[in-house]
XYZ file of C-alpha atoms in Angstrom:
258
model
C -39.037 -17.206 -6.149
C -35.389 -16.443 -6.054
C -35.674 -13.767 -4.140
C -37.346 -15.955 -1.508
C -34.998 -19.154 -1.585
C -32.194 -16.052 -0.763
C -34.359 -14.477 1.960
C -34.634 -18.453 3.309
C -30.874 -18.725 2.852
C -30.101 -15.871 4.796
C -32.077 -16.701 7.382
C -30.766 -19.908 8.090
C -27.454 -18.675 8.008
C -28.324 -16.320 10.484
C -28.933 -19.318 12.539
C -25.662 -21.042 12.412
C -22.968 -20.639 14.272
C -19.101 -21.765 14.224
C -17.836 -23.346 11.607
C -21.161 -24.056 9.826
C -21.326 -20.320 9.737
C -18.127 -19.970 7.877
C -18.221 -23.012 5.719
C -19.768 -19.973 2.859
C -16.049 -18.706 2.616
C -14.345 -22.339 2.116
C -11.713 -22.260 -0.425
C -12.831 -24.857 -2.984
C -11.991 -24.918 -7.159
C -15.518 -23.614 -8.202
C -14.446 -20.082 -6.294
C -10.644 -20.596 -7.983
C -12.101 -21.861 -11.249
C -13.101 -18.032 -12.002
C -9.578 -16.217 -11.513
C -7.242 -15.289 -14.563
C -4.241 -17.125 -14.010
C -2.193 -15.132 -17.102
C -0.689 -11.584 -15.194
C -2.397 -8.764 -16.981
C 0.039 -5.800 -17.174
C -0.827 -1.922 -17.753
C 2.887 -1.377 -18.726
C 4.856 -4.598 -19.492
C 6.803 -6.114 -16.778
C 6.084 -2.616 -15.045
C 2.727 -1.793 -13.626
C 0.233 -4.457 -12.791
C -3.451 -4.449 -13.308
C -5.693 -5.107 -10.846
C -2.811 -4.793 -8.054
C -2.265 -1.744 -5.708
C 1.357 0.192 -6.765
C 2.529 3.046 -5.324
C 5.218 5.420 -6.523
C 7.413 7.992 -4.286
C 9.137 10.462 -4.355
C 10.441 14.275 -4.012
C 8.401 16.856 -4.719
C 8.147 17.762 -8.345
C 10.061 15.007 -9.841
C 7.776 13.816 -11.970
C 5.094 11.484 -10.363
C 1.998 12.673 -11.480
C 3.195 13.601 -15.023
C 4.231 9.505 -15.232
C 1.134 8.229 -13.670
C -0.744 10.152 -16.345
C 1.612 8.885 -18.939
C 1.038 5.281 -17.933
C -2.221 6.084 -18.635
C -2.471 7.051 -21.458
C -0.129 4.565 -22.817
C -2.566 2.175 -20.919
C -5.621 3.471 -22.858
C -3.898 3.444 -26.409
C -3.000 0.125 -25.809
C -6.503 -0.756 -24.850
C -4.553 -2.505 -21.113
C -7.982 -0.852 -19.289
C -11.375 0.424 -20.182
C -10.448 3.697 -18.056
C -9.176 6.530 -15.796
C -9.864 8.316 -12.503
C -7.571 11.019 -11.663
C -8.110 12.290 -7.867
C -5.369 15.007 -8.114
C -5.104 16.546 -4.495
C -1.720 18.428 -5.120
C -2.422 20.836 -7.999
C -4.761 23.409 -8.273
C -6.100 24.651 -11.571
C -3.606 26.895 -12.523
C -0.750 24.103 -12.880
C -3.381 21.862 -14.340
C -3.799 24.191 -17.008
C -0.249 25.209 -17.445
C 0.961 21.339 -17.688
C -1.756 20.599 -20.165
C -3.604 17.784 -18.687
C -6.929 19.804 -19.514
C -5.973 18.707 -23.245
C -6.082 15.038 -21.796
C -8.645 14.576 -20.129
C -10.725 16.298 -23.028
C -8.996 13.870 -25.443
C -10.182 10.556 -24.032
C -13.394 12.577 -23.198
C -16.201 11.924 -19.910
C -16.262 8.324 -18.622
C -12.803 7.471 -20.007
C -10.178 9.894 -18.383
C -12.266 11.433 -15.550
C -10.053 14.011 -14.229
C -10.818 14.980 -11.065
C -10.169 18.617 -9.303
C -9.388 17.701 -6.044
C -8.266 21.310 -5.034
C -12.428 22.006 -5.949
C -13.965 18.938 -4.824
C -12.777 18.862 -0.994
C -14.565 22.022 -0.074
C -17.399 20.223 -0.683
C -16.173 16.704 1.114
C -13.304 14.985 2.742
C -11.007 13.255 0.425
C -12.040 9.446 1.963
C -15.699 10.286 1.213
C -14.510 11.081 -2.323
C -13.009 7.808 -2.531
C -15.396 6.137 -0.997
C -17.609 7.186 -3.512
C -16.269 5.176 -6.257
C -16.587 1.816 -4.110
C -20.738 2.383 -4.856
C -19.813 1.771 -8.852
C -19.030 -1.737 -7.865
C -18.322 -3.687 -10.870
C -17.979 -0.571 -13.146
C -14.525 -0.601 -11.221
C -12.915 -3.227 -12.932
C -10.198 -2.409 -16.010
C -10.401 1.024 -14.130
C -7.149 2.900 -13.352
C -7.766 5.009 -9.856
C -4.556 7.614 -9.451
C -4.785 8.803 -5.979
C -2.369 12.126 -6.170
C -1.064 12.385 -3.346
C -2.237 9.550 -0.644
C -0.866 12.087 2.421
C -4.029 14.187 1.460
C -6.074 11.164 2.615
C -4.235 10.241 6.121
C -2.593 13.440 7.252
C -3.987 16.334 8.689
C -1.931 17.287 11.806
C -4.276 15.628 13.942
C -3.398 12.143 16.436
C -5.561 10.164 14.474
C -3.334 9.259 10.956
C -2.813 5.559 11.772
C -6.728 5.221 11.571
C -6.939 7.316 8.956
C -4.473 5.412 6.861
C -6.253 2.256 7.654
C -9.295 3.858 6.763
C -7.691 4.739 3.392
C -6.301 1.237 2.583
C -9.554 -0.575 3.457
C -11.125 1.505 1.255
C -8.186 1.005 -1.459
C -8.827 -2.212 -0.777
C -12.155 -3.026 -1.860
C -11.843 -1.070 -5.004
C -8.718 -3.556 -5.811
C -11.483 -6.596 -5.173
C -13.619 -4.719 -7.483
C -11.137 -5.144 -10.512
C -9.684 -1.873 -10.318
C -5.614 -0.802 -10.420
C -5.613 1.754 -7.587
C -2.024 3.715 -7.998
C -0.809 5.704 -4.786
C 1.301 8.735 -5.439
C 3.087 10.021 -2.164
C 5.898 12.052 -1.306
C 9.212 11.315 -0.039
C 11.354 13.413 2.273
C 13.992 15.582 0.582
C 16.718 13.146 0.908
C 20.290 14.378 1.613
C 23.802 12.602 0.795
C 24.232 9.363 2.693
C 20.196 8.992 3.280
C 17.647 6.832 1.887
C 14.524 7.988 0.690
C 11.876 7.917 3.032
C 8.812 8.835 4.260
C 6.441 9.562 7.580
C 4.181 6.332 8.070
C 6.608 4.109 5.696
C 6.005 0.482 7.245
C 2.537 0.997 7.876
C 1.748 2.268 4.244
C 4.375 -0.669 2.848
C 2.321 -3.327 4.182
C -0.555 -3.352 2.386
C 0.788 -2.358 -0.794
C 1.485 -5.267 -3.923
C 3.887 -2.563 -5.417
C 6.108 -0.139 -4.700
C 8.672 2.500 -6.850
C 10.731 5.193 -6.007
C 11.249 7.140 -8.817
C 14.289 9.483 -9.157
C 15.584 11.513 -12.348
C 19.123 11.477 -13.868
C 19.403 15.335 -14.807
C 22.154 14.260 -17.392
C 20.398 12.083 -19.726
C 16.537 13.361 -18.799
C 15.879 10.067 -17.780
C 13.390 9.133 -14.818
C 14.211 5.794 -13.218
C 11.534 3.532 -10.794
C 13.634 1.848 -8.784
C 11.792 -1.453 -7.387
C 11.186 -1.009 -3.353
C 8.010 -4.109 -3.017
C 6.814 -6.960 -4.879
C 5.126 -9.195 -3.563
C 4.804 -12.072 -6.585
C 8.553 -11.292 -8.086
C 6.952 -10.174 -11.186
C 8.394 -6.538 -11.958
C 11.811 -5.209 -12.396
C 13.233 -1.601 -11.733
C 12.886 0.504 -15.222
C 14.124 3.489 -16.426
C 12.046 5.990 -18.621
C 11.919 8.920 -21.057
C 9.083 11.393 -21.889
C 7.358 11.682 -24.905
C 5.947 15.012 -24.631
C 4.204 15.546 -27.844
C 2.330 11.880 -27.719
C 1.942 12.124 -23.676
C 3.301 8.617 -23.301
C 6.529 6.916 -21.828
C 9.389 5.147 -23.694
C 11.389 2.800 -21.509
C 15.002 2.874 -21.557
C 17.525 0.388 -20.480
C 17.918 0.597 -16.770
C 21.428 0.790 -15.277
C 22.331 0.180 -11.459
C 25.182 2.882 -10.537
């Protein structure tokens, strides 16, 4: 009987047009009445859940080791229910040498789902990958997604990137309406004295992000800092972190503008 009352439903909306056809996506306070109004935070004061970050910078200074961190510290903390690591940039070898094997294999299947992307893409394009997840629907939400890098999902020499990236962010998108904390890693271009770190496609990525870090590491003290390029609701600040290599989590330091 439900099923029919939907079926009628459907049909008359099929019917309508103009407003009356729209008047389903009013704003009113029974839609409202169901959103958390408290800010839920993977990392305090840091990393949002539920919000899209992303977090740039040179090759090899640390971004995916961090992300992972972050996670981590987010599943000790019980801040999400799980991972998804889509990890484009290192192949097997490095994965093995940097121990995230030991990891993944701690949280175990279904709670740090480590993906070989290096594997995976001779099978299927990187969006297709991602696009997979959208099908788990609600299963997204309290889900960290690290996309390592996002230029494996937009560039590949062709005319066609600015689709591609808006491909890539509907898709993003959808899994952030879902409930889940997607978390962009992308690479910045070696930056020189005088510069400021950059990188191809920078407005049009920017846009659409809640988020944004660069990170950079003082060599001196072994410290990493994020320095705060977007946010949109004035809720984070620019942090500055150590590694905890034997626990595979992050200890925040006090952050220091120079």
């Amino acid at each position: 009987e439900n099923r029919i009352l939907e079926l009628k439903s459907e049909s008359l909306n099929n019917n309508l047009k103009g407003i009356d056809k729209l008047k389903k996506f009013r704003l009113d306070s029974k839609k409202t009445s169901q959103i958390n109004d408290e800010v839920q935070f993977i990392y305090p004061n840091f990393l949002e859940a539920g919000k899209t970050t992303m977090v740039f910078g040179e090759s090899g200074i640390g971004k995916t080791l961090f992300m992972l961190a972050f996670a981590n510290y987010a599943l000790l903390n019980r801040k999400i229910k799980s991972v998804i690591s889509l990890d484009f940039d290192n192949g097997l070898k490095s994965l093995k040498k940097r121990k995230y094997d030991n990891l993944a294999e701690k949280w175990g299947e279904g709670v740090f789902d480590y993906i070989i992307g290096s594997q995976i893409i001779q099978e299927m394009e990187p969006i297709c990958i991602l696009k997979e997840l959208v099908f788990d629907g609600e299963k997204n939400r309290d889900k960290m997604i690290i996309i390592d890098s996002g230029s494996h999902f937009v560039y590949d020499g062709s005319k066609n990137e600015r689709q591609r990236l808006k491909e890539f962010t509907d898709v993003v998108r959808i899994l952030k309406i879902q409930g889940a904390t997607p978390v962009i890693c992308h690479h910045s271009h070696r930056v020189r004295d005088g510069q400021v770190a950059d990188y191809h496609g920078s407005f049009e990525w920017k846009r659409d992000l809640d988020y944004q870090f660069l990170i950079t590491k003082n060599e001196d003290t072994n410290t990493w800092l994020f320095h705060v390029k977007k946010d949109r609701d004035n809720l984070v600040e620019s942090k500055a972190f150590k590694y905890d290599e034997e626990n595979d989590i992050v200890v925040s330091a006090v952050y220091r503008r120079y």
